[in-house]
Amino acid sequence: MSMAMRDAAVSGVDPARVAIVGGGLAGLAAAAALAEAGIPAVILESRRHAGGRAASFEDPVSGGLVDACQHVAMGCCTNFLDLCVRTGLTAALRRDRTLSFIGPDGRRAECTPSRRLPAPLHLAPLLLGMRHFTLGEKVALARGMLRLARPAADAESRTALDWLRSSGQPDAVIRLFWQPVIESALGESLDLVSLAAARKVAVDAFLAHRDAADLIVPTEPLGTLFGTRLVGWLRDRGVTVRTGMSATGFDRAAGAIVAVRCGEEAVPCAAAIVAVPWRQAARLLPDVVPAADERLVGSPITAVHLWFDRDVIDVPHAVLVGRVSQWVFRGAAAGHCQVVISASVRPSPGTAVANLFLAGDWTATGWPSTMEGAIRSGRAAAEAAGRALGRPVSALVADLPRNPLVRLLAGRL
């Protein structure tokens, strides 16, 4: 037995627990999956509060909490919704089916997918409701959406913008639909995202299911929702959440992780999940995660908070087309609104170290860097850790079922 394991046994700490480095959504999701499987876990978070980028700050006007950046999910985010159901957070989520589009000339279009027509025909009312497009542009958009669902051999190497232009999408449709939708979903510009990523947005978020495009909006501050309520749920189920704990390294024995080092303190564990941003993971694990160079850069999302002396928007949220920003959200306080502007190494959960696993929205989940991607990564890492410990964990849930016509279009019968 290693010295860390002996110290754990003496102190009464379960030496079979999993240490999770990072208390963002990926780490919280991993802890929830482990807790439901009866596997003890400890979260080590460097900040004062868990939640990661899903955080809040105090409104200087009203004194209430305001989200640092608006986070939303969609009906296709099955693992996000499943986690919220399991942890009792669904009452704090609002499902909006209508999307508001505000054109560059100020004209507004209220677009609502049909609940009666099967997918992908359910999108017809949404497409027809876009007043800022001519009939010909609407037909081109519908044709492009269906063509985008088909598999392409060069999907990984070709950019979305190149494909849209070569497939005959009008400039207005690219600028006023594809750009705000894809860039806000993927957090990157059309000339940099791959065709494969754009295809995933089109199929999973719009075409696959009648409920896929529903917008899921938190009605409580993210700091309350995840940093307080979800953390409370975890603690009630035996998960230890330690904030102000910065991981500085790992103790190893016989090639395996036996403890997470936080300065002078060693936190014993039987397995570890590293759920921190990729640059931090590379610093902690230089022999496991390749160091980033100048070719690998982040793609930030900017949130601009504005406070006026009166309300300036009369809808909960709207897609801004033909502008630098992609979304505007109405805040809870009078006169407050938030404007969001969105501008790959993707490792799997497993590593060369048998009991060390990676999580985070930057890992290979098949999803972009979203709340859904983070939660999927945490659940996948928890499943991998469970297998390593011989204690099965079943956490990941399936995508929404695709309508047969959509499966045919997507080449997956």
Tab-separated table of N, CA, C and O in Angstrom, residues 137-219:
chain	number	residue	atom	x	y	z
A	137	GLU	N	-34.981	32.825	-51.306
A	137	GLU	CA	-33.977	32.594	-50.269
A	137	GLU	C	-34.449	31.552	-49.260
A	137	GLU	O	-33.657	30.736	-48.770
A	138	LYS	N	-35.741	31.545	-48.965
A	138	LYS	CA	-36.288	30.532	-48.046
A	138	LYS	C	-36.169	29.139	-48.660
A	138	LYS	O	-35.811	28.174	-47.984
A	139	VAL	N	-36.460	29.029	-49.950
A	139	VAL	CA	-36.337	27.737	-50.630
A	139	VAL	C	-34.873	27.292	-50.640
A	139	VAL	O	-34.556	26.121	-50.389
A	140	ALA	N	-33.957	28.219	-50.896
A	140	ALA	CA	-32.537	27.885	-50.896
A	140	ALA	C	-32.077	27.438	-49.518
A	140	ALA	O	-31.288	26.492	-49.392
A	141	LEU	N	-32.572	28.095	-48.469
A	141	LEU	CA	-32.218	27.704	-47.109
A	141	LEU	C	-32.714	26.302	-46.797
A	141	LEU	O	-31.969	25.477	-46.240
A	142	ALA	N	-33.972	26.007	-47.168
A	142	ALA	CA	-34.509	24.670	-46.924
A	142	ALA	C	-33.717	23.615	-47.685
A	142	ALA	O	-33.393	22.547	-47.145
A	143	ARG	N	-33.369	23.910	-48.935
A	143	ARG	CA	-32.590	22.964	-49.736
A	143	ARG	C	-31.204	22.765	-49.124
A	143	ARG	O	-30.699	21.632	-49.036
A	144	GLY	N	-30.591	23.845	-48.668
A	144	GLY	CA	-29.275	23.737	-48.059
A	144	GLY	C	-29.300	22.943	-46.762
A	144	GLY	O	-28.388	22.167	-46.480
A	145	MET	N	-30.356	23.129	-45.967
A	145	MET	CA	-30.475	22.383	-44.719
A	145	MET	C	-30.549	20.881	-44.998
A	145	MET	O	-29.892	20.076	-44.320
A	146	LEU	N	-31.337	20.490	-45.987
A	146	LEU	CA	-31.477	19.070	-46.312
A	146	LEU	C	-30.188	18.513	-46.920
A	146	LEU	O	-29.781	17.390	-46.616
A	147	ARG	N	-29.527	19.294	-47.760
A	147	ARG	CA	-28.264	18.836	-48.354
A	147	ARG	C	-27.175	18.690	-47.284
A	147	ARG	O	-26.333	17.792	-47.357
A	148	LEU	N	-27.204	19.575	-46.301
A	148	LEU	CA	-26.204	19.523	-45.249
A	148	LEU	C	-26.326	18.256	-44.415
A	148	LEU	O	-25.360	17.802	-43.797
A	149	ALA	N	-27.510	17.645	-44.389
A	149	ALA	CA	-27.716	16.423	-43.611
A	149	ALA	C	-27.033	15.214	-44.231
A	149	ALA	O	-26.805	14.211	-43.546
A	150	ARG	N	-26.690	15.294	-45.501
A	150	ARG	CA	-26.077	14.142	-46.167
A	150	ARG	C	-24.597	14.024	-45.801
A	150	ARG	O	-23.900	15.026	-45.700
A	151	PRO	N	-24.115	12.800	-45.623
A	151	PRO	CA	-22.689	12.613	-45.296
A	151	PRO	C	-21.805	13.117	-46.433
A	151	PRO	O	-22.184	13.077	-47.604
A	152	ALA	N	-20.618	13.597	-46.057
A	152	ALA	CA	-19.644	14.066	-47.049
A	152	ALA	C	-18.271	13.540	-46.679
A	152	ALA	O	-17.878	13.594	-45.514
A	153	ALA	N	-17.560	13.035	-47.670
A	153	ALA	CA	-16.242	12.442	-47.404
A	153	ALA	C	-15.242	13.470	-46.888
A	153	ALA	O	-14.324	13.136	-46.142
A	154	ASP	N	-15.411	14.734	-47.281
A	154	ASP	CA	-14.458	15.769	-46.874
A	154	ASP	C	-14.993	16.623	-45.736
A	154	ASP	O	-14.562	17.756	-45.539
A	155	ALA	N	-15.914	16.075	-44.932
A	155	ALA	CA	-16.579	16.867	-43.899
A	155	ALA	C	-15.628	17.407	-42.847
A	155	ALA	O	-15.837	18.479	-42.301
A	156	GLU	N	-14.562	16.661	-42.542
A	156	GLU	CA	-13.629	17.104	-41.509
A	156	GLU	C	-12.626	18.123	-42.033
A	156	GLU	O	-12.145	18.978	-41.282
A	157	SER	N	-12.289	18.044	-43.308
A	157	SER	CA	-11.242	18.903	-43.859
A	157	SER	C	-11.782	20.161	-44.530
A	157	SER	O	-11.021	21.096	-44.808
A	158	ARG	N	-13.059	20.226	-44.766
A	158	ARG	CA	-13.650	21.352	-45.477
A	158	ARG	C	-14.342	22.286	-44.498
A	158	ARG	O	-14.965	21.838	-43.527
A	159	THR	N	-14.275	23.591	-44.731
A	159	THR	CA	-14.927	24.529	-43.828
A	159	THR	C	-16.407	24.676	-44.183
A	159	THR	O	-16.818	24.446	-45.326
A	160	ALA	N	-17.173	25.090	-43.199
A	160	ALA	CA	-18.607	25.287	-43.408
A	160	ALA	C	-18.851	26.389	-44.443
A	160	ALA	O	-19.735	26.270	-45.295
A	161	LEU	N	-18.070	27.470	-44.369
A	161	LEU	CA	-18.280	28.579	-45.300
A	161	LEU	C	-18.015	28.157	-46.731
A	161	LEU	O	-18.784	28.507	-47.647
A	162	ASP	N	-16.962	27.384	-46.962
A	162	ASP	CA	-16.663	26.914	-48.311
A	162	ASP	C	-17.812	26.065	-48.847
A	162	ASP	O	-18.224	26.217	-49.998
A	163	TRP	N	-18.343	25.178	-47.998
A	163	TRP	CA	-19.441	24.325	-48.447
A	163	TRP	C	-20.695	25.145	-48.737
A	163	TRP	O	-21.370	24.926	-49.744
A	164	LEU	N	-21.031	26.080	-47.868
A	164	LEU	CA	-22.234	26.885	-48.061
A	164	LEU	C	-22.174	27.663	-49.365
A	164	LEU	O	-23.159	27.750	-50.103
A	165	ARG	N	-21.006	28.236	-49.643
A	165	ARG	CA	-20.876	28.996	-50.886
A	165	ARG	C	-20.942	28.103	-52.111
A	165	ARG	O	-21.614	28.424	-53.100
A	166	SER	N	-20.256	26.962	-52.061
A	166	SER	CA	-20.232	26.073	-53.230
A	166	SER	C	-21.562	25.371	-53.446
A	166	SER	O	-21.844	24.922	-54.554
A	167	SER	N	-22.384	25.278	-52.400
A	167	SER	CA	-23.681	24.614	-52.538
A	167	SER	C	-24.779	25.571	-52.973
A	167	SER	O	-25.943	25.179	-53.046
A	168	GLY	N	-24.413	26.818	-53.246
A	168	GLY	CA	-25.384	27.753	-53.791
A	168	GLY	C	-26.210	28.509	-52.775
A	168	GLY	O	-27.238	29.099	-53.136
A	169	GLN	N	-25.770	28.542	-51.529
A	169	GLN	CA	-26.511	29.318	-50.535
A	169	GLN	C	-26.326	30.816	-50.802
A	169	GLN	O	-25.183	31.291	-50.898
A	170	PRO	N	-27.399	31.580	-50.925
A	170	PRO	CA	-27.278	33.028	-51.186
A	170	PRO	C	-26.505	33.725	-50.068
A	170	PRO	O	-26.545	33.297	-48.911
A	171	ASP	N	-25.824	34.796	-50.420
A	171	ASP	CA	-25.046	35.533	-49.419
A	171	ASP	C	-25.920	35.974	-48.249
A	171	ASP	O	-25.484	35.947	-47.094
A	172	ALA	N	-27.148	36.416	-48.555
A	172	ALA	CA	-28.041	36.881	-47.488
A	172	ALA	C	-28.377	35.755	-46.529
A	172	ALA	O	-28.471	35.962	-45.311
A	173	VAL	N	-28.574	34.547	-47.044
A	173	VAL	CA	-28.896	33.400	-46.189
A	173	VAL	C	-27.701	33.021	-45.327
A	173	VAL	O	-27.855	32.705	-44.141
A	174	ILE	N	-26.514	33.060	-45.917
A	174	ILE	CA	-25.308	32.766	-45.135
A	174	ILE	C	-25.142	33.787	-44.022
A	174	ILE	O	-24.880	33.444	-42.864
A	175	ARG	N	-25.307	35.063	-44.354
A	175	ARG	CA	-25.054	36.139	-43.403
A	175	ARG	C	-26.146	36.255	-42.340
A	175	ARG	O	-25.860	36.545	-41.179
A	176	LEU	N	-27.392	36.004	-42.733
A	176	LEU	CA	-28.510	36.261	-41.822
A	176	LEU	C	-29.087	35.003	-41.174
A	176	LEU	O	-29.952	35.125	-40.309
A	177	PHE	N	-28.618	33.828	-41.567
A	177	PHE	CA	-29.072	32.606	-40.890
A	177	PHE	C	-27.899	31.746	-40.455
A	177	PHE	O	-27.679	31.522	-39.264
A	178	TRP	N	-27.137	31.244	-41.415
A	178	TRP	CA	-26.084	30.292	-41.065
A	178	TRP	C	-25.042	30.901	-40.141
A	178	TRP	O	-24.591	30.235	-39.199
A	179	GLN	N	-24.662	32.132	-40.382
A	179	GLN	CA	-23.628	32.730	-39.541
A	179	GLN	C	-24.062	32.869	-38.079
A	179	GLN	O	-23.361	32.377	-37.189
A	180	PRO	N	-25.205	33.510	-37.766
A	180	PRO	CA	-25.571	33.610	-36.345
A	180	PRO	C	-25.886	32.268	-35.699
A	180	PRO	O	-25.569	32.059	-34.525
A	181	VAL	N	-26.491	31.347	-36.440
A	181	VAL	CA	-26.873	30.060	-35.855
A	181	VAL	C	-25.651	29.190	-35.585
A	181	VAL	O	-25.455	28.680	-34.473
A	182	ILE	N	-24.793	29.005	-36.596
A	182	ILE	CA	-23.648	28.107	-36.436
A	182	ILE	C	-22.592	28.720	-35.523
A	182	ILE	O	-22.013	28.037	-34.673
A	183	GLU	N	-22.322	30.004	-35.684
A	183	GLU	CA	-21.289	30.618	-34.853
A	183	GLU	C	-21.691	30.654	-33.382
A	183	GLU	O	-20.847	30.475	-32.498
A	184	SER	N	-22.974	30.876	-33.090
A	184	SER	CA	-23.385	30.874	-31.683
A	184	SER	C	-23.400	29.457	-31.119
A	184	SER	O	-23.142	29.259	-29.925
A	185	ALA	N	-23.666	28.458	-31.958
A	185	ALA	CA	-23.685	27.071	-31.484
A	185	ALA	C	-22.282	26.521	-31.278
A	185	ALA	O	-22.019	25.782	-30.323
A	186	LEU	N	-21.352	26.891	-32.175
A	186	LEU	CA	-20.009	26.316	-32.147
A	186	LEU	C	-18.950	27.256	-31.587
A	186	LEU	O	-17.827	26.834	-31.326
A	187	GLY	N	-19.297	28.520	-31.412
A	187	GLY	CA	-18.342	29.453	-30.836
A	187	GLY	C	-17.169	29.772	-31.737
A	187	GLY	O	-16.087	30.109	-31.262
A	188	GLU	N	-17.362	29.667	-33.057
A	188	GLU	CA	-16.265	29.942	-33.987
A	188	GLU	C	-16.854	30.416	-35.304
A	188	GLU	O	-18.026	30.165	-35.604
A	189	SER	N	-16.066	31.133	-36.088
A	189	SER	CA	-16.549	31.704	-37.341
A	189	SER	C	-16.700	30.640	-38.415
A	189	SER	O	-16.051	29.583	-38.379
A	190	LEU	N	-17.556	30.931	-39.404
A	190	LEU	CA	-17.872	29.964	-40.451
A	190	LEU	C	-16.654	29.546	-41.263
A	190	LEU	O	-16.616	28.426	-41.784
A	191	ASP	N	-15.679	30.442	-41.394
A	191	ASP	CA	-14.511	30.100	-42.208
A	191	ASP	C	-13.503	29.241	-41.459
A	191	ASP	O	-12.482	28.845	-42.023
A	192	LEU	N	-13.799	28.920	-40.188
A	192	LEU	CA	-12.896	28.082	-39.403
A	192	LEU	C	-13.540	26.776	-38.948
A	192	LEU	O	-12.838	25.797	-38.730
A	193	VAL	N	-14.859	26.743	-38.776
A	193	VAL	CA	-15.487	25.503	-38.315
A	193	VAL	C	-15.568	24.514	-39.472
A	193	VAL	O	-15.676	24.888	-40.642
A	194	SER	N	-15.504	23.245	-39.141
A	194	SER	CA	-15.540	22.215	-40.174
A	194	SER	C	-16.966	21.974	-40.646
A	194	SER	O	-17.938	22.264	-39.940
A	195	LEU	N	-17.063	21.424	-41.841
A	195	LEU	CA	-18.361	21.027	-42.378
A	195	LEU	C	-19.013	19.989	-41.472
A	195	LEU	O	-20.231	20.006	-41.266
A	196	ALA	N	-18.211	19.109	-40.889
A	196	ALA	CA	-18.759	18.077	-40.000
A	196	ALA	C	-19.438	18.698	-38.789
A	196	ALA	O	-20.508	18.260	-38.369
A	197	ALA	N	-18.824	19.740	-38.209
A	197	ALA	CA	-19.417	20.393	-37.050
A	197	ALA	C	-20.703	21.113	-37.426
A	197	ALA	O	-21.705	21.061	-36.691
A	198	ALA	N	-20.696	21.790	-38.577
A	198	ALA	CA	-21.906	22.471	-39.029
A	198	ALA	C	-23.020	21.474	-39.317
A	198	ALA	O	-24.204	21.731	-39.033
A	199	ARG	N	-22.661	20.328	-39.866
A	199	ARG	CA	-23.650	19.291	-40.151
A	199	ARG	C	-24.305	18.796	-38.869
A	199	ARG	O	-25.511	18.555	-38.817
A	200	LYS	N	-23.512	18.659	-37.819
A	200	LYS	CA	-24.063	18.203	-36.548
A	200	LYS	C	-25.090	19.190	-36.017
A	200	LYS	O	-26.144	18.804	-35.503
A	201	VAL	N	-24.795	20.489	-36.141
A	201	VAL	CA	-25.752	21.502	-35.701
A	201	VAL	C	-27.045	21.388	-36.497
A	201	VAL	O	-28.149	21.403	-35.931
A	202	ALA	N	-26.925	21.276	-37.817
A	202	ALA	CA	-28.112	21.218	-38.662
A	202	ALA	C	-28.965	19.991	-38.373
A	202	ALA	O	-30.195	20.074	-38.257
A	203	VAL	N	-28.307	18.834	-38.228
A	203	VAL	CA	-29.056	17.587	-38.033
A	203	VAL	C	-29.597	17.464	-36.612
A	203	VAL	O	-30.794	17.294	-36.403
A	204	ASP	N	-28.709	17.562	-35.624
A	204	ASP	CA	-29.133	17.305	-34.245
A	204	ASP	C	-29.953	18.426	-33.647
A	204	ASP	O	-30.845	18.174	-32.826
A	205	ALA	N	-29.676	19.674	-34.026
A	205	ALA	CA	-30.376	20.793	-33.395
A	205	ALA	C	-31.618	21.236	-34.160
A	205	ALA	O	-32.435	21.979	-33.597
A	206	PHE	N	-31.771	20.810	-35.399
A	206	PHE	CA	-32.927	21.262	-36.167
A	206	PHE	C	-33.710	20.128	-36.816
A	206	PHE	O	-34.926	20.022	-36.660
A	207	LEU	N	-33.017	19.272	-37.562
A	207	LEU	CA	-33.729	18.303	-38.398
A	207	LEU	C	-34.192	17.055	-37.666
A	207	LEU	O	-35.226	16.480	-38.007
A	208	ALA	N	-33.452	16.593	-36.678
A	208	ALA	CA	-33.623	15.237	-36.163
A	208	ALA	C	-34.959	14.979	-35.487
A	208	ALA	O	-35.523	13.898	-35.605
A	209	HIS	N	-35.475	15.962	-34.752
A	209	HIS	CA	-36.641	15.707	-33.894
A	209	HIS	C	-37.416	17.007	-33.736
A	209	HIS	O	-36.851	18.095	-33.767
A	210	ARG	N	-38.724	16.882	-33.536
A	210	ARG	CA	-39.556	18.080	-33.422
A	210	ARG	C	-39.199	18.940	-32.215
A	210	ARG	O	-39.444	20.142	-32.201
A	211	ASP	N	-38.627	18.329	-31.182
A	211	ASP	CA	-38.287	19.088	-29.979
A	211	ASP	C	-36.822	19.525	-29.939
A	211	ASP	O	-36.392	20.169	-28.983
A	212	ALA	N	-36.049	19.172	-30.962
A	212	ALA	CA	-34.603	19.390	-30.906
A	212	ALA	C	-34.229	20.859	-30.818
A	212	ALA	O	-33.270	21.227	-30.148
A	213	ALA	N	-34.965	21.736	-31.508
A	213	ALA	CA	-34.601	23.147	-31.576
A	213	ALA	C	-35.162	23.973	-30.426
A	213	ALA	O	-34.916	25.183	-30.363
A	214	ASP	N	-35.916	23.354	-29.517
A	214	ASP	CA	-36.432	24.104	-28.366
A	214	ASP	C	-35.267	24.709	-27.589
A	214	ASP	O	-34.239	24.062	-27.374
A	215	LEU	N	-35.425	25.936	-27.144
A	215	LEU	CA	-34.388	26.596	-26.363
A	215	LEU	C	-34.677	26.388	-24.876
A	215	LEU	O	-35.782	26.662	-24.402
A	216	ILE	N	-33.690	25.876	-24.136
A	216	ILE	CA	-33.829	25.620	-22.705
A	216	ILE	C	-33.066	26.714	-21.966
A	216	ILE	O	-31.840	26.774	-22.028
A	217	VAL	N	-33.794	27.575	-21.279
A	217	VAL	CA	-33.200	28.759	-20.652
A	217	VAL	C	-33.306	28.645	-19.132
A	217	VAL	O	-34.409	28.495	-18.595
A	218	PRO	N	-32.197	28.723	-18.402
A	218	PRO	CA	-32.263	28.727	-16.936
A	218	PRO	C	-33.001	29.965	-16.442
A	218	PRO	O	-32.797	31.069	-16.946
A	219	THR	N	-33.869	29.782	-15.454
A	219	THR	CA	-34.605	30.895	-14.876
A	219	THR	C	-34.024	31.325	-13.536
A	219	THR	O	-34.533	32.249	-12.913
